[in-house]
Tab-separated table of C-alpha atoms and ligand atoms in Angstrom:
chain	number	residue	atom	x	y	z
A	4	LEU	CA	-15.917	6.110	9.755
A	5	GLU	CA	-12.594	4.317	9.888
A	6	ARG	CA	-9.492	5.414	7.974
A	7	THR	CA	-6.643	3.312	6.626
A	8	PHE	CA	-3.430	3.930	4.739
A	9	SER	CA	-3.016	2.497	1.227
A	10	MET	CA	-0.124	2.520	-1.190
A	11	ILE	CA	0.041	1.645	-4.872
A	12	LYS	CA	3.526	0.185	-5.305
A	13	PRO	CA	6.114	0.852	-8.077
A	14	ASP	CA	5.316	-2.342	-10.036
A	15	ALA	CA	1.736	-1.099	-10.463
A	16	THR	CA	2.494	2.554	-11.291
A	17	ALA	CA	5.046	1.299	-13.884
A	18	ARG	CA	2.257	-0.639	-15.639
A	19	ASN	CA	-0.136	2.345	-15.474
A	20	LEU	CA	-2.557	0.502	-13.175
A	21	THR	CA	-3.316	3.345	-10.731
A	22	GLY	CA	-6.829	3.996	-12.050
A	23	LYS	CA	-7.783	0.317	-12.208
A	24	ILE	CA	-6.625	-0.217	-8.615
A	25	VAL	CA	-8.430	2.869	-7.294
A	26	ALA	CA	-11.606	1.712	-9.098
A	27	LYS	CA	-11.474	-1.601	-7.216
A	28	LEU	CA	-11.059	0.227	-3.892
A	29	GLU	CA	-13.960	2.585	-4.683
A	30	ASP	CA	-16.173	-0.279	-5.881
A	31	ALA	CA	-15.638	-1.919	-2.475
A	32	GLY	CA	-17.084	1.170	-0.772
A	33	LEU	CA	-13.834	2.889	0.188
A	34	ARG	CA	-13.453	6.644	-0.389
A	35	VAL	CA	-10.109	8.263	-1.275
A	36	VAL	CA	-9.820	11.201	1.165
A	37	ALA	CA	-6.124	11.930	0.452
A	38	SER	CA	-3.809	10.951	-2.416
A	39	LYS	CA	-0.417	11.925	-3.793
A	40	ARG	CA	2.321	10.498	-5.966
A	41	VAL	CA	5.640	9.994	-4.201
A	42	TRP	CA	9.005	8.622	-5.350
A	43	MET	CA	10.337	7.689	-1.913
A	44	SER	CA	14.012	7.669	-1.011
A	45	ARG	CA	15.752	4.525	0.314
A	46	LYS	CA	15.736	6.195	3.761
A	47	GLN	CA	11.993	6.890	3.606
A	48	ALA	CA	11.364	3.254	2.620
A	49	GLU	CA	13.503	2.004	5.523
A	50	GLY	CA	11.591	4.243	7.930
A	51	PHE	CA	8.202	3.210	6.625
A	52	TYR	CA	9.056	-0.509	6.839
A	53	ALA	CA	11.038	-0.285	10.110
A	54	VAL	CA	8.907	-3.113	11.622
A	55	HIS	CA	10.383	-5.485	9.016
A	56	LYS	CA	14.005	-4.558	9.752
A	57	GLY	CA	16.005	-7.770	10.215
A	58	ARG	CA	13.730	-9.875	8.004
A	59	PRO	CA	15.491	-11.588	5.081
A	60	PHE	CA	13.486	-9.618	2.505
A	61	PHE	CA	14.038	-6.158	4.104
A	62	ASP	CA	16.761	-4.918	1.703
A	63	GLU	CA	14.935	-6.198	-1.369
A	64	LEU	CA	11.722	-4.575	-0.136
A	65	CYS	CA	13.347	-1.178	0.456
A	66	ASP	CA	15.168	-1.292	-2.909
A	67	PHE	CA	11.900	-2.089	-4.664
A	68	MET	CA	9.822	0.542	-2.863
A	69	SER	CA	12.344	3.265	-3.750
A	70	SER	CA	12.742	2.078	-7.379
A	71	GLY	CA	9.921	4.195	-8.833
A	72	PRO	CA	6.808	6.219	-8.099
A	73	THR	CA	4.153	5.095	-5.631
A	74	VAL	CA	0.727	6.546	-4.876
A	75	VAL	CA	0.104	7.035	-1.147
A	76	GLN	CA	-3.504	7.363	-0.086
A	77	VAL	CA	-5.864	7.586	2.859
A	78	LEU	CA	-9.039	5.541	2.457
A	79	GLU	CA	-12.184	6.057	4.513
A	80	GLY	CA	-15.172	3.790	5.035
A	81	GLU	CA	-16.941	1.422	7.387
A	82	GLY	CA	-14.382	-1.133	8.550
A	83	ALA	CA	-11.906	0.412	6.099
A	84	ILE	CA	-8.819	-1.433	7.401
A	85	LEU	CA	-10.248	-4.926	6.957
A	86	LYS	CA	-12.161	-4.022	3.811
A	87	ASN	CA	-9.001	-2.702	2.151
A	88	ARG	CA	-7.096	-5.878	3.052
A	89	GLU	CA	-9.909	-8.007	1.626
A	90	VAL	CA	-9.825	-6.136	-1.686
A	91	MET	CA	-6.004	-6.359	-1.752
A	92	GLY	CA	-5.916	-10.149	-1.302
A	93	ALA	CA	-3.176	-12.315	0.200
A	94	THR	CA	0.422	-11.017	0.303
A	95	ASN	CA	1.533	-13.707	-2.172
A	96	PRO	CA	-0.528	-13.376	-5.383
A	97	ALA	CA	-0.376	-17.179	-5.747
A	98	ASP	CA	-2.574	-17.385	-2.622
A	99	ALA	CA	-4.834	-14.412	-3.422
A	100	ALA	CA	-8.561	-14.940	-3.962
A	101	GLU	CA	-10.254	-14.381	-7.318
A	102	GLY	CA	-11.218	-10.740	-7.925
A	103	THR	CA	-8.653	-9.258	-5.532
A	104	ILE	CA	-6.116	-6.637	-6.617
A	105	ARG	CA	-3.136	-8.906	-5.990
A	106	LYS	CA	-4.712	-11.841	-7.833
A	107	GLU	CA	-5.370	-9.646	-10.842
A	108	PHE	CA	-2.256	-7.451	-10.924
A	109	ALA	CA	0.571	-8.607	-8.630
A	110	THR	CA	3.518	-10.411	-10.195
A	111	SER	CA	5.278	-11.847	-7.106
A	112	ILE	CA	5.268	-11.807	-3.279
A	113	GLY	CA	7.634	-8.827	-3.384
A	114	GLU	CA	6.126	-6.905	-6.298
A	115	ASN	CA	2.570	-7.220	-5.058
A	116	SER	CA	1.099	-3.929	-6.305
A	117	VAL	CA	-0.444	-2.577	-3.092
A	118	HIS	CA	0.071	-2.032	0.613
A	119	GLY	CA	-2.598	-1.620	3.285
A	120	SER	CA	-2.391	-1.020	7.041
A	121	ASP	CA	-3.120	-4.075	9.178
A	122	ALA	CA	-4.530	-2.497	12.398
A	123	PRO	CA	-5.842	0.827	13.773
A	124	GLU	CA	-2.487	1.709	15.418
A	125	THR	CA	-0.440	1.046	12.272
A	126	ALA	CA	-3.027	2.894	10.148
A	127	ALA	CA	-2.651	6.010	12.314
A	128	GLU	CA	1.169	5.769	12.226
A	129	GLU	CA	1.340	5.190	8.474
A	130	ILE	CA	-1.095	8.012	7.669
A	131	ALA	CA	0.974	10.386	9.841
A	132	TYR	CA	4.206	9.209	8.122
A	133	TRP	CA	3.020	10.477	4.723
A	134	PHE	CA	0.315	13.092	5.323
A	135	ALA	CA	-0.238	16.299	7.243
A	136	GLY	CA	-3.744	16.613	8.676
A	137	ILE	CA	-4.537	19.476	6.286
A	138	GLU	CA	-4.016	17.156	3.266
A	139	ILE	CA	-6.816	14.795	4.336
A	140	VAL	CA	-10.215	15.943	3.129
A	141	GLY	CA	-13.073	13.707	4.262
B	205	GTP	P1	1.746	-4.876	3.134
B	205	GTP	O1	0.344	-4.388	2.990
B	205	GTP	O2	2.637	-4.394	2.022
B	205	GTP	O3	2.319	-4.652	4.514
B	205	GTP	O4	1.636	-6.445	2.885
B	205	GTP	P2	1.271	-7.577	3.908
B	205	GTP	O5	0.837	-7.019	5.226
B	205	GTP	O6	0.335	-8.457	3.173
B	205	GTP	O7	2.678	-8.311	4.070
B	205	GTP	P3	3.820	-8.129	5.187
B	205	GTP	O8	3.505	-6.955	6.074
B	205	GTP	O9	4.045	-9.447	5.783
B	205	GTP	O10	5.075	-7.773	4.289
B	205	GTP	C1	5.269	-6.449	3.818
B	205	GTP	C2	5.706	-6.483	2.383
B	205	GTP	O11	6.998	-7.079	2.325
B	205	GTP	C3	4.847	-7.342	1.451
B	205	GTP	O12	3.736	-6.663	0.935
B	205	GTP	C4	5.829	-7.684	0.357
B	205	GTP	O13	5.924	-6.623	-0.582
B	205	GTP	C5	7.136	-7.804	1.111
B	205	GTP	N1	7.419	-9.209	1.416
B	205	GTP	C6	6.849	-9.984	2.368
B	205	GTP	N2	7.356	-11.232	2.345
B	205	GTP	C7	8.282	-11.239	1.353
B	205	GTP	C8	9.159	-12.221	0.826
B	205	GTP	O14	9.192	-13.367	1.261
B	205	GTP	N3	9.966	-11.821	-0.218
B	205	GTP	C9	9.962	-10.558	-0.711
B	205	GTP	N4	10.774	-10.224	-1.717
B	205	GTP	N5	9.146	-9.617	-0.239
B	205	GTP	C10	8.312	-9.943	0.763
B	206	MG	MG1	1.969	-5.598	6.371
């Protein structure tokens, strides 16, 4: 089974949407095999989003991600990476399909409620950024 990294962002934890978002992930056939609540520092946000360094939205993104609690998770399932991204919906909620997490809950392209890895290599890196192997229970 494939594993991916998922994050519930500060806009969603602030509105108490953690359970509703996890329910959508589970309904899609994904299993939560690791989960913890983290209020990341600005430095941790910069490290996590290092691939976006230099983009115009980088500072705004790192400010937002360190502005409140997030829930970091490892999801497991068949084709978990793609499946998670399907359930999340398009980055900009205005473009997100009906029934997706971002369509239902996201408020803007920046405050878009969830993150999900986009490929096997990034999934492995992102999981290792937040979790020790012993914290993942399949
Ligand atoms: P992630 O799962 O969070 O990586 O989303 P994504 O893969 O759909 O989008 P991408 O990797 O291109 O961008 C990462 C994150 O940066 C997005 O989820 C947004 O939160 C933020 N972001 C992307 N584009 C913009 C933008 O134009 N403005 C702002 N404020 N934030 C943006
Ligand atoms: Mg991305």
